[in-house]
C-alpha positions as YAML, in Angstrom:
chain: A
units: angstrom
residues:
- id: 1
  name: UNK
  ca: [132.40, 82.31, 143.69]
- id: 2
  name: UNK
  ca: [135.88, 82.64, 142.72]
- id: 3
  name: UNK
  ca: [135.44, 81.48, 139.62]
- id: 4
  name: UNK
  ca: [132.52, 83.70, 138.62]
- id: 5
  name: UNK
  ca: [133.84, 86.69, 139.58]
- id: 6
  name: UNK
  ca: [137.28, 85.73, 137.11]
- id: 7
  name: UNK
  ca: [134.85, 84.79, 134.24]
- id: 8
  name: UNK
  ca: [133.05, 88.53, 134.50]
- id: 9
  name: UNK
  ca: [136.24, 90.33, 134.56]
- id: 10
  name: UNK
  ca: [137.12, 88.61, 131.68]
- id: 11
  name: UNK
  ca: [133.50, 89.20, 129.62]
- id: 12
  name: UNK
  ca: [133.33, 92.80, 131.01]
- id: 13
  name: UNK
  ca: [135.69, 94.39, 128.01]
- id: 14
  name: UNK
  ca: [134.37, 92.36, 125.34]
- id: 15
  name: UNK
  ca: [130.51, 93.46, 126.66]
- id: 16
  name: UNK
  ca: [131.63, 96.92, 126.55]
- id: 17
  name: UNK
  ca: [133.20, 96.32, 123.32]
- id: 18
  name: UNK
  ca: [129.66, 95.34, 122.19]
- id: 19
  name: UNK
  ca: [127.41, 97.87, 123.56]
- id: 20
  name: UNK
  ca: [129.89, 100.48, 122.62]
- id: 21
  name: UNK
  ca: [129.34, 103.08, 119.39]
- id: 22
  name: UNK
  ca: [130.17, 101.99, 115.93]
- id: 23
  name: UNK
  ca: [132.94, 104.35, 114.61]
- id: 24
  name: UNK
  ca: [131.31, 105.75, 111.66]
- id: 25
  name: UNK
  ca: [133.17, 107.09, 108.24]
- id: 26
  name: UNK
  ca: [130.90, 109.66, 106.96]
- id: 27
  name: UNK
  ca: [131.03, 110.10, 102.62]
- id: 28
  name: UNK
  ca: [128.36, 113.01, 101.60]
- id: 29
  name: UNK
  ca: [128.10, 113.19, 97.73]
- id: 30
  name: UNK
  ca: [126.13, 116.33, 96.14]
- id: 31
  name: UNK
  ca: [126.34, 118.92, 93.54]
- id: 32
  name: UNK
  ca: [125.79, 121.75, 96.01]
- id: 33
  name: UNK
  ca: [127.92, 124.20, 97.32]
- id: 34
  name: UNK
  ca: [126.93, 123.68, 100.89]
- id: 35
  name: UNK
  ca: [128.45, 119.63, 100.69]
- id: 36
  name: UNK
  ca: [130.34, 120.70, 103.31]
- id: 37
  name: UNK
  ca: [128.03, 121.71, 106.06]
- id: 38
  name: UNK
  ca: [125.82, 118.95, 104.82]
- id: 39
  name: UNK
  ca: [128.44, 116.51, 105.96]
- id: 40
  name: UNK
  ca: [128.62, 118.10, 109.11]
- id: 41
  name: UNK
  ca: [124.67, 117.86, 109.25]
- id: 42
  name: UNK
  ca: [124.69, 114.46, 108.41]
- id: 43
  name: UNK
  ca: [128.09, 113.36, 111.39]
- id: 44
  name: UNK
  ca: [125.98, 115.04, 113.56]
- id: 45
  name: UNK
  ca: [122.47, 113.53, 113.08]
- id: 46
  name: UNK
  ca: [124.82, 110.30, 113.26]
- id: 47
  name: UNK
  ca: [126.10, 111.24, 116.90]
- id: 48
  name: UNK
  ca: [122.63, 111.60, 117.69]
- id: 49
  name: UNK
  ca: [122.06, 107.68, 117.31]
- id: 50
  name: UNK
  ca: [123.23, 105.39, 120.56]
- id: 51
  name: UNK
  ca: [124.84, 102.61, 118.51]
- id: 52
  name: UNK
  ca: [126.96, 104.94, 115.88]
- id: 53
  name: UNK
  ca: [129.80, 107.72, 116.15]
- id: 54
  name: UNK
  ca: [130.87, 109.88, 113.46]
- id: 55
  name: UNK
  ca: [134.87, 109.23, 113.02]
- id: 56
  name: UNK
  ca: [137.44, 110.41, 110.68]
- id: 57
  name: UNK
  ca: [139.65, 106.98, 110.27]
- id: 58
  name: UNK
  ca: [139.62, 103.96, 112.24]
- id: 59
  name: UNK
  ca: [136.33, 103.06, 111.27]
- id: 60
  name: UNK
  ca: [134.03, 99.67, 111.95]
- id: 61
  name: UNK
  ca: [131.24, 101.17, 109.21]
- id: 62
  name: UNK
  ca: [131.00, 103.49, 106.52]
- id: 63
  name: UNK
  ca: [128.25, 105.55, 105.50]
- id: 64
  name: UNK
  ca: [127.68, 107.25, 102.02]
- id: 65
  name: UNK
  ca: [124.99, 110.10, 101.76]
- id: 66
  name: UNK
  ca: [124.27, 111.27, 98.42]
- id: 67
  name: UNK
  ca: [121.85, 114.11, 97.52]
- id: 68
  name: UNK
  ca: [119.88, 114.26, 94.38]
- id: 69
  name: UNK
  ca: [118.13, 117.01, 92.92]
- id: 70
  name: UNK
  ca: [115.81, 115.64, 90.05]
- id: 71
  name: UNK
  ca: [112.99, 117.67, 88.27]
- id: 72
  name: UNK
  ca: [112.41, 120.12, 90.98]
- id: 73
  name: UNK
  ca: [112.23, 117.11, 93.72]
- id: 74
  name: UNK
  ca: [115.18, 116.48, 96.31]
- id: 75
  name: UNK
  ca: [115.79, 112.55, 97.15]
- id: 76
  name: UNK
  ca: [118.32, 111.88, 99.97]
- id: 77
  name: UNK
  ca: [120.01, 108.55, 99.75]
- id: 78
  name: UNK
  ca: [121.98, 106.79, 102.25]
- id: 79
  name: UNK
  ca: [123.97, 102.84, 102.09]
- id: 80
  name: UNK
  ca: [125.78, 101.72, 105.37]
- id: 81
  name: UNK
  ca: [128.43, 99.28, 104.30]
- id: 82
  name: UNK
  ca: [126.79, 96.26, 101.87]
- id: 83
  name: UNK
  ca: [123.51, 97.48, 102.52]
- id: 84
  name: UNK
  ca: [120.68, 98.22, 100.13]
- id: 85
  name: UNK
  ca: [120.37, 101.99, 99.74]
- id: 86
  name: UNK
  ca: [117.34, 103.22, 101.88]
- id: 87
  name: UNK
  ca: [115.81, 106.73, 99.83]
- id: 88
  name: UNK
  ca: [114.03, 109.47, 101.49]
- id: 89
  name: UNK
  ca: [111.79, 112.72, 99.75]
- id: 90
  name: UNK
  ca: [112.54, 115.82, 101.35]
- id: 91
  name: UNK
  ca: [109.26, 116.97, 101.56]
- id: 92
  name: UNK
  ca: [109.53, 119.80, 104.01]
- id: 93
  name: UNK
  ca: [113.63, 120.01, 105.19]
- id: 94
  name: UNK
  ca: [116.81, 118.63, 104.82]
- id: 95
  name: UNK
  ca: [117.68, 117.78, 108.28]
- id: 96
  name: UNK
  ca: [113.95, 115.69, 108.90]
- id: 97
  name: UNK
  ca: [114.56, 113.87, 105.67]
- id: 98
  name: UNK
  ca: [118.41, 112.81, 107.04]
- id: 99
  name: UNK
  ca: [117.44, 111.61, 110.57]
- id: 100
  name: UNK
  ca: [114.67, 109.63, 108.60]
- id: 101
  name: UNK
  ca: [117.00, 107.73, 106.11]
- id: 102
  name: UNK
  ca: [119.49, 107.67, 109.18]
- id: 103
  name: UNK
  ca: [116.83, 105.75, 111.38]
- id: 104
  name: UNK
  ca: [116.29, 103.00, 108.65]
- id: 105
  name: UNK
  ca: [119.80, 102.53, 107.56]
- id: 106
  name: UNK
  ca: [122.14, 102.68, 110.77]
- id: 107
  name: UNK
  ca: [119.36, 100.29, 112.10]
- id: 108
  name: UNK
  ca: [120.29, 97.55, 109.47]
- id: 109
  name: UNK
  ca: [124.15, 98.27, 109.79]
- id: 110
  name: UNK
  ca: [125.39, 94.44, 109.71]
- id: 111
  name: UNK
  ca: [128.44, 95.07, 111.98]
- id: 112
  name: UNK
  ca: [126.05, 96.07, 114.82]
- id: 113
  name: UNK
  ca: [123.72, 92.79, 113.77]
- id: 114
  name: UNK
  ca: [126.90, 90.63, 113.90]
- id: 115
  name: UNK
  ca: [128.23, 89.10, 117.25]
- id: 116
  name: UNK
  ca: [126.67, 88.83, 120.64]
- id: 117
  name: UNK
  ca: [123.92, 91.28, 118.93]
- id: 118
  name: UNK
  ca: [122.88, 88.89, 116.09]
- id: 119
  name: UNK
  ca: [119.72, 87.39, 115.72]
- id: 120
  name: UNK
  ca: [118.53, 84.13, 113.63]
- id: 121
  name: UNK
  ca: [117.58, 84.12, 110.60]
- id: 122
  name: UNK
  ca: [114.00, 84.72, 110.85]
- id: 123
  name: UNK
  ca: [114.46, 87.42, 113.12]
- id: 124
  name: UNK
  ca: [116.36, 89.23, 110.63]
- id: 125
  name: UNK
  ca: [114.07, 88.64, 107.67]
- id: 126
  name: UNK
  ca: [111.69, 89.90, 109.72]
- id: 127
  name: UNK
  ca: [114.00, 93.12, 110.73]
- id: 128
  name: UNK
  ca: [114.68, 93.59, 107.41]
- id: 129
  name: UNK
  ca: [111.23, 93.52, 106.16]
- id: 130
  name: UNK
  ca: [109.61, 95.85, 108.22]
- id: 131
  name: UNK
  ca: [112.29, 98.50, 107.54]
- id: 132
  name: UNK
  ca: [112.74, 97.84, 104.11]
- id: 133
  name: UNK
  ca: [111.18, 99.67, 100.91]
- id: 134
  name: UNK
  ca: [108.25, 99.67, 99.15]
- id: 135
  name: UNK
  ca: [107.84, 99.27, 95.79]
- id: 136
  name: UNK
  ca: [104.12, 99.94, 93.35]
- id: 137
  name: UNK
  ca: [104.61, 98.40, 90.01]
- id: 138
  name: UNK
  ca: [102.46, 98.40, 86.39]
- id: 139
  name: UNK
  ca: [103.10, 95.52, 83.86]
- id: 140
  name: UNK
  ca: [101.72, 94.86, 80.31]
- id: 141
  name: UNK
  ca: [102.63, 91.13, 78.90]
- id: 142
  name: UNK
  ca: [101.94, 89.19, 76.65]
- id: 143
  name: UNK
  ca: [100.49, 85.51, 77.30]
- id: 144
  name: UNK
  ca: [100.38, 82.07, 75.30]
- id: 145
  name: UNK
  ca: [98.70, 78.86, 75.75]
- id: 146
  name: UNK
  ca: [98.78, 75.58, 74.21]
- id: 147
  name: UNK
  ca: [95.18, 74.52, 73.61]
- id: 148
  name: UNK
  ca: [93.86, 71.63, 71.53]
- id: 149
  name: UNK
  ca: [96.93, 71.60, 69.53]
- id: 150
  name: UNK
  ca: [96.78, 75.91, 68.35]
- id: 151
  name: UNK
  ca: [98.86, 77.92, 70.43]
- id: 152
  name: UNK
  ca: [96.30, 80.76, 72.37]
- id: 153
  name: UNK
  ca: [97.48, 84.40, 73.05]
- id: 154
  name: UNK
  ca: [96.24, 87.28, 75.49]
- id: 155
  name: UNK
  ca: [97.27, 90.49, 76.14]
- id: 156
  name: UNK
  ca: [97.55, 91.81, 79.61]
- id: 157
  name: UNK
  ca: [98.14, 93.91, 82.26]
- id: 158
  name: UNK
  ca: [99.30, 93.89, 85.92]
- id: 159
  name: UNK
  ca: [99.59, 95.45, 89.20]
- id: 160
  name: UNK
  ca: [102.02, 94.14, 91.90]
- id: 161
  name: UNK
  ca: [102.89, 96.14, 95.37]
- id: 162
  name: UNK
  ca: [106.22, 94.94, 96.68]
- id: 163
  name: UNK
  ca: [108.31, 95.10, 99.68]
- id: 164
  name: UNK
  ca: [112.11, 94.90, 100.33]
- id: 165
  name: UNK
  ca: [114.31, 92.60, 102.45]
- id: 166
  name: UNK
  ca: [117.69, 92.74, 101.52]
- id: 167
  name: UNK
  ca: [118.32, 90.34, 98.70]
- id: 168
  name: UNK
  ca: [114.84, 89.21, 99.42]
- id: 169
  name: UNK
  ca: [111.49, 90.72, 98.08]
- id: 170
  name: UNK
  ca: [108.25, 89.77, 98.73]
- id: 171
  name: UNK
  ca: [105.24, 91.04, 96.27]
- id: 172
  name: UNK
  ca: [101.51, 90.92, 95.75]
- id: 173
  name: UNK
  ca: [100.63, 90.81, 92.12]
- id: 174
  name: UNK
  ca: [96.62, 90.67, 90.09]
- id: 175
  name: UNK
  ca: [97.17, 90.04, 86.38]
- id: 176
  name: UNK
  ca: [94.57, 89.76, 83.64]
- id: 177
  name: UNK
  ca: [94.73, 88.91, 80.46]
- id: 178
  name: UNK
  ca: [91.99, 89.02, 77.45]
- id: 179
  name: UNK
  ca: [91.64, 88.43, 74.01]
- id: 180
  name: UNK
  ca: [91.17, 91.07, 71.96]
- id: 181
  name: UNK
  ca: [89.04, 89.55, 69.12]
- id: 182
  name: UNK
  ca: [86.26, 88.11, 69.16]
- id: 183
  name: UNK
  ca: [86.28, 84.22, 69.64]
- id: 184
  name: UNK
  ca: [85.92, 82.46, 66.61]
- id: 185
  name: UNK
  ca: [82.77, 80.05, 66.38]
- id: 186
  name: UNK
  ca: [83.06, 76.87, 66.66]
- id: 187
  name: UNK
  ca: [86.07, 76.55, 67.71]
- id: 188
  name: UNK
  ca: [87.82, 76.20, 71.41]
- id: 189
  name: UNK
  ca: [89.31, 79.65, 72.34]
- id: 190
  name: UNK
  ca: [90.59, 81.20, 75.40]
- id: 191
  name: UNK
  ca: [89.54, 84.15, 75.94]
- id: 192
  name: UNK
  ca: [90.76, 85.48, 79.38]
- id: 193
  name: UNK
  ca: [92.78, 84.40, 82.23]
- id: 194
  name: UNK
  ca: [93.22, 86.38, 85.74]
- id: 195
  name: UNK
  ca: [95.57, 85.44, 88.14]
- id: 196
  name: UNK
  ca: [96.68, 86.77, 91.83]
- id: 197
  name: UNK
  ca: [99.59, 85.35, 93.25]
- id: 198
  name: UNK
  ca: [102.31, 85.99, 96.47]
- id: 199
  name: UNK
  ca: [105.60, 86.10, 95.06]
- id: 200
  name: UNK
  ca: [108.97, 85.51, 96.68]
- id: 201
  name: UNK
  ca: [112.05, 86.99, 94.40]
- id: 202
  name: UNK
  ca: [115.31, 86.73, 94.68]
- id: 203
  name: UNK
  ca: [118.00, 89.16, 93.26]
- id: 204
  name: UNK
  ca: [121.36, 87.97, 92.86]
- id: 205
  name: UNK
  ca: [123.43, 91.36, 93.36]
- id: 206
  name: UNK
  ca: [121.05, 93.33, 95.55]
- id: 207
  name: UNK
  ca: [122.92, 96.58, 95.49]
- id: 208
  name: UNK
  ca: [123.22, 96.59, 91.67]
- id: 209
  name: UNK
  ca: [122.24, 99.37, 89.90]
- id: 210
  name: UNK
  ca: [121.08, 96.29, 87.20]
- id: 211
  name: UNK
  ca: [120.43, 93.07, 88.76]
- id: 212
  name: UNK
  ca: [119.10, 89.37, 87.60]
- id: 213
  name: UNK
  ca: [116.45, 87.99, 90.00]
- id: 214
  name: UNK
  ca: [114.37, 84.51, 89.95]
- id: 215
  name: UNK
  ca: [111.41, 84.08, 92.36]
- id: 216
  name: UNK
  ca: [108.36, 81.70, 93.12]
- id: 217
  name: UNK
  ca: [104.47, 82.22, 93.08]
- id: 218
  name: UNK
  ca: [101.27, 80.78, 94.90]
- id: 219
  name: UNK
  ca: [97.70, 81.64, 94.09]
- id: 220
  name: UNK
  ca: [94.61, 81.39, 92.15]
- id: 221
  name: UNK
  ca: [94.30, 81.42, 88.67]
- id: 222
  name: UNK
  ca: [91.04, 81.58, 86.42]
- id: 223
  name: UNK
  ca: [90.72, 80.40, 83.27]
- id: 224
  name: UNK
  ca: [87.96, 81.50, 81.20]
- id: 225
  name: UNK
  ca: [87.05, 79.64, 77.48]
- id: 226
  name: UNK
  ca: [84.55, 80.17, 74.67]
- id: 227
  name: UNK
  ca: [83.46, 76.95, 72.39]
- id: 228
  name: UNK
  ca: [81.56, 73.86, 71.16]
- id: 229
  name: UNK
  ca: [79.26, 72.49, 74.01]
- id: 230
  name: UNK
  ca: [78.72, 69.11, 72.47]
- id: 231
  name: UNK
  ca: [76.44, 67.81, 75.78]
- id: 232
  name: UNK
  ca: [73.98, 70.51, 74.92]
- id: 233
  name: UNK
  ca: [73.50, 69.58, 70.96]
- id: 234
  name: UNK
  ca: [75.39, 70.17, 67.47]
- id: 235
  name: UNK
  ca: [76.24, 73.60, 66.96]
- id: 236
  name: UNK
  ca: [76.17, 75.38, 69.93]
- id: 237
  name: UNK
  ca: [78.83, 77.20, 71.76]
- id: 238
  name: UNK
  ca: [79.28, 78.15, 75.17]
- id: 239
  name: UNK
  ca: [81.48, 79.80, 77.32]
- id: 240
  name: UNK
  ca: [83.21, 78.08, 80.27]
- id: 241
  name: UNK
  ca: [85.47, 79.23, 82.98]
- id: 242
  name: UNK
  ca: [87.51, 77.21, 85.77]
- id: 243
  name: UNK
  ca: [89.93, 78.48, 89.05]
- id: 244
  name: UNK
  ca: [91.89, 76.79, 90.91]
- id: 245
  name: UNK
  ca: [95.34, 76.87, 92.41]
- id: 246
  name: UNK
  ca: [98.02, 77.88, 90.55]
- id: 247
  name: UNK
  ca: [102.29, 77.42, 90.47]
- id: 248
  name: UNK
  ca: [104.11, 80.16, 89.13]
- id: 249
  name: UNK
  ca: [107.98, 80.57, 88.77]
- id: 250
  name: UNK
  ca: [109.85, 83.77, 87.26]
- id: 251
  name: UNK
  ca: [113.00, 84.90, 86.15]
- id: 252
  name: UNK
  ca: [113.67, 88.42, 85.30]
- id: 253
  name: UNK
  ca: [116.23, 91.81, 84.92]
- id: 254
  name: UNK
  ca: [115.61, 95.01, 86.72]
- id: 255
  name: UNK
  ca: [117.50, 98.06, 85.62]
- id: 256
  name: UNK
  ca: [118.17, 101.41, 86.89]
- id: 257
  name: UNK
  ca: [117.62, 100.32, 90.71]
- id: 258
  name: UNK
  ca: [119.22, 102.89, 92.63]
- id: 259
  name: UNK
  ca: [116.72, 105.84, 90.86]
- id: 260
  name: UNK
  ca: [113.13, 106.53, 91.57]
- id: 261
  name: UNK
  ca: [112.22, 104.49, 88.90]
- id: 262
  name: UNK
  ca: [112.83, 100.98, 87.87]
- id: 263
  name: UNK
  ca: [112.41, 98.92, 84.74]
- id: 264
  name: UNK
  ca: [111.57, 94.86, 84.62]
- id: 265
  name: UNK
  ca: [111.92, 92.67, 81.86]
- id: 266
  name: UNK
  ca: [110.47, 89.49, 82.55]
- id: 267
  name: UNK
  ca: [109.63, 85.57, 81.76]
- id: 268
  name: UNK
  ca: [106.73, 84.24, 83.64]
- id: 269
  name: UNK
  ca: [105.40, 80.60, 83.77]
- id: 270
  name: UNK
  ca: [101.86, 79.25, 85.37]
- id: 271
  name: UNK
  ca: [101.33, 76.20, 86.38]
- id: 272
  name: UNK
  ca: [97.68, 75.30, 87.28]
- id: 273
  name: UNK
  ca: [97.44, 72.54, 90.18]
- id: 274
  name: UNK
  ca: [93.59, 71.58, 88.41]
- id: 275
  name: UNK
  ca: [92.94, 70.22, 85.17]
- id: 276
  name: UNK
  ca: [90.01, 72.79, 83.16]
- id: 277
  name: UNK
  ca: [87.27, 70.29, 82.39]
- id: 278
  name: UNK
  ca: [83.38, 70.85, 81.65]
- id: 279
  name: UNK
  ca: [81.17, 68.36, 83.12]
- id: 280
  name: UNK
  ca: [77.54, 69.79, 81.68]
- id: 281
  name: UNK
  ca: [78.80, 71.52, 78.58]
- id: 282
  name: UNK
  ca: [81.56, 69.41, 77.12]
- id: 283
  name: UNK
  ca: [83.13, 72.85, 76.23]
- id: 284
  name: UNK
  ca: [86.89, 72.01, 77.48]
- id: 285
  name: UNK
  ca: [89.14, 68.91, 78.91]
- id: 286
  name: UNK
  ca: [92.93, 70.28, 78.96]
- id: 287
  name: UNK
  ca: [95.26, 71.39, 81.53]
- id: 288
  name: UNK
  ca: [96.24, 74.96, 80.86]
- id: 289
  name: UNK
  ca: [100.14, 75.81, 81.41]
- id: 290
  name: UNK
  ca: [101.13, 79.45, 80.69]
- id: 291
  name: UNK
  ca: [104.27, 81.60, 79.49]
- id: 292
  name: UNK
  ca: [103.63, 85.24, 79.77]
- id: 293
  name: UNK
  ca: [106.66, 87.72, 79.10]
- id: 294
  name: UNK
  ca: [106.55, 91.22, 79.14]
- id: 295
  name: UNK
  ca: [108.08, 94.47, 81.10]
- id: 296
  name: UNK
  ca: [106.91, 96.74, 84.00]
- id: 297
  name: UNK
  ca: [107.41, 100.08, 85.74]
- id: 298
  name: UNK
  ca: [108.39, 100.27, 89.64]
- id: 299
  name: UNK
  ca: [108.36, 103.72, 91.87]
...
């Protein structure tokens, strides 16, 4: 009993150490004349929150607010220590757009994840995920093709929803891609490919306001062709189109991340795990690789 007793005496500080308030340093940065009592708005929505405590030195974390006023719209953005910066609207107040930034960002504060409070790493993807950002994207690309020897070009267009973890994003993307000319005849043309993919991307300085990223993709992608059908006589085209699943992998550079809108230049490749062959029609017998580049939009 003895010995229990000396263990909990020795664990009680460093338990109360844990469970106690982060000291908080507080950095507002705004335009207005009012910074001031913003600041004070913003140490006391912190004191508000059990695990933080607005301090003047001596701090474990350090919070920087910044208010943005941009073409009639406010934006309220907040980073605790290394985090990514969480951005709210202020749709109706000040004060209901601070306590919402406050509740996403003081909840991912690393020092209070650290320690006898940390998780594993799933866990914390997890965390991360459901509190992170989400992004709605529009891409145009261009695509090319190796086919029977000619190189094959689309043009195309894209729509990807994405959400935030960290250094981690995972996204949802439909792409097609179609020829704008008319095939010629008799000859083997593609003439449209749609894909839809899940895509894990990786960014290598998260909090960058222009940051590199690679990432992986797994889905389906359709292949659609237009030309000789030698199994149904001399002469006669028909179209043919195959999907299966599909490899992708992607390498990219996002700039101007830390404003409301975001710009991607990017280098996609698709790998097709089928080959794209015509049993009745004879029209096609080729496995179809991919290399699309192009740019997007993200809000």
């Amino acid at each position: 009993m003895r010995p229990l007793i000396t263990l909990l005496v020795t664990l009680a500080p460093l338990l109360a150490r844990a469970q106690s308030p982060t000291e908080t340093c507080v950095e507002v940065k705004t335009q207005r004349e009012d910074g001031a009592a913003i600041r004070a708005l913003v140490m006391t929505e912190v004191d508000r929150f059990p695990t933080h405590r607005s301090a003047e030195a001596d701090c474990g974390s350090f919070l920087r607010v910044e208010i943005i006023d941009l073409s009639g719209a406010t934006y309220v953005t907040g980073r605790i220590n290394t985090q990514v910066p969480h951005r709210e609207p202020v749709t109706e107040d000040l004060a209901g757009a601070i306590e919402r930034m406050l509740r996403v960002v003081l909840h991912n504060d690393p020092v209070r994840l650290r320690g006898p409070r940390s998780e594993n790493f799933l866990k914390k993807g997890l965390r991360a995920l459901k509190h992170g950002s989400t992004l709605f994207g529009a891409e145009a690309y261009g695509t090319m093709a190796l086919l029977d020897g000619e190189l094959a070009t689309l043009s195309g267009v894209a729509a990807t929803v994405r959400r935030e973890a960290g250094a981690w994003h995972l996204a949802a993307r439909i792409a097609f891609a179609h020829r704008i000319s008319d095939p010629p005849p008799g000859d083997l043309t593609l003439t449209g490919r749609v894909g839809f993919g899940l895509q894990a991307l990786f960014f290598f300085d998260p909090l960058a306001d222009t940051a590199f990223y690679w990432g992986l993709e797994l889905g389906m992608d359709h292949q659609r062709m237009s030309g000789p059908a030698p199994n149904y006589g001399e002469g006669v085209d028909d179209d043919f189109s195959k999907t299966g699943l599909g490899l992708g992998g992607r390498i990219g550079v996002e700039f101007f991340r830390t404003t409301t809108g975001r710009l991607d230049l990017f280098t996609q490749l698709t790998l097709p795990i089928f080959a794209t062959h015509d049993d009745e029609g004879g029209v096609a017998d080729t496995w179809l690789p991919g290399l699309s580049v192009g740019a997007g939009l993200w809000f």
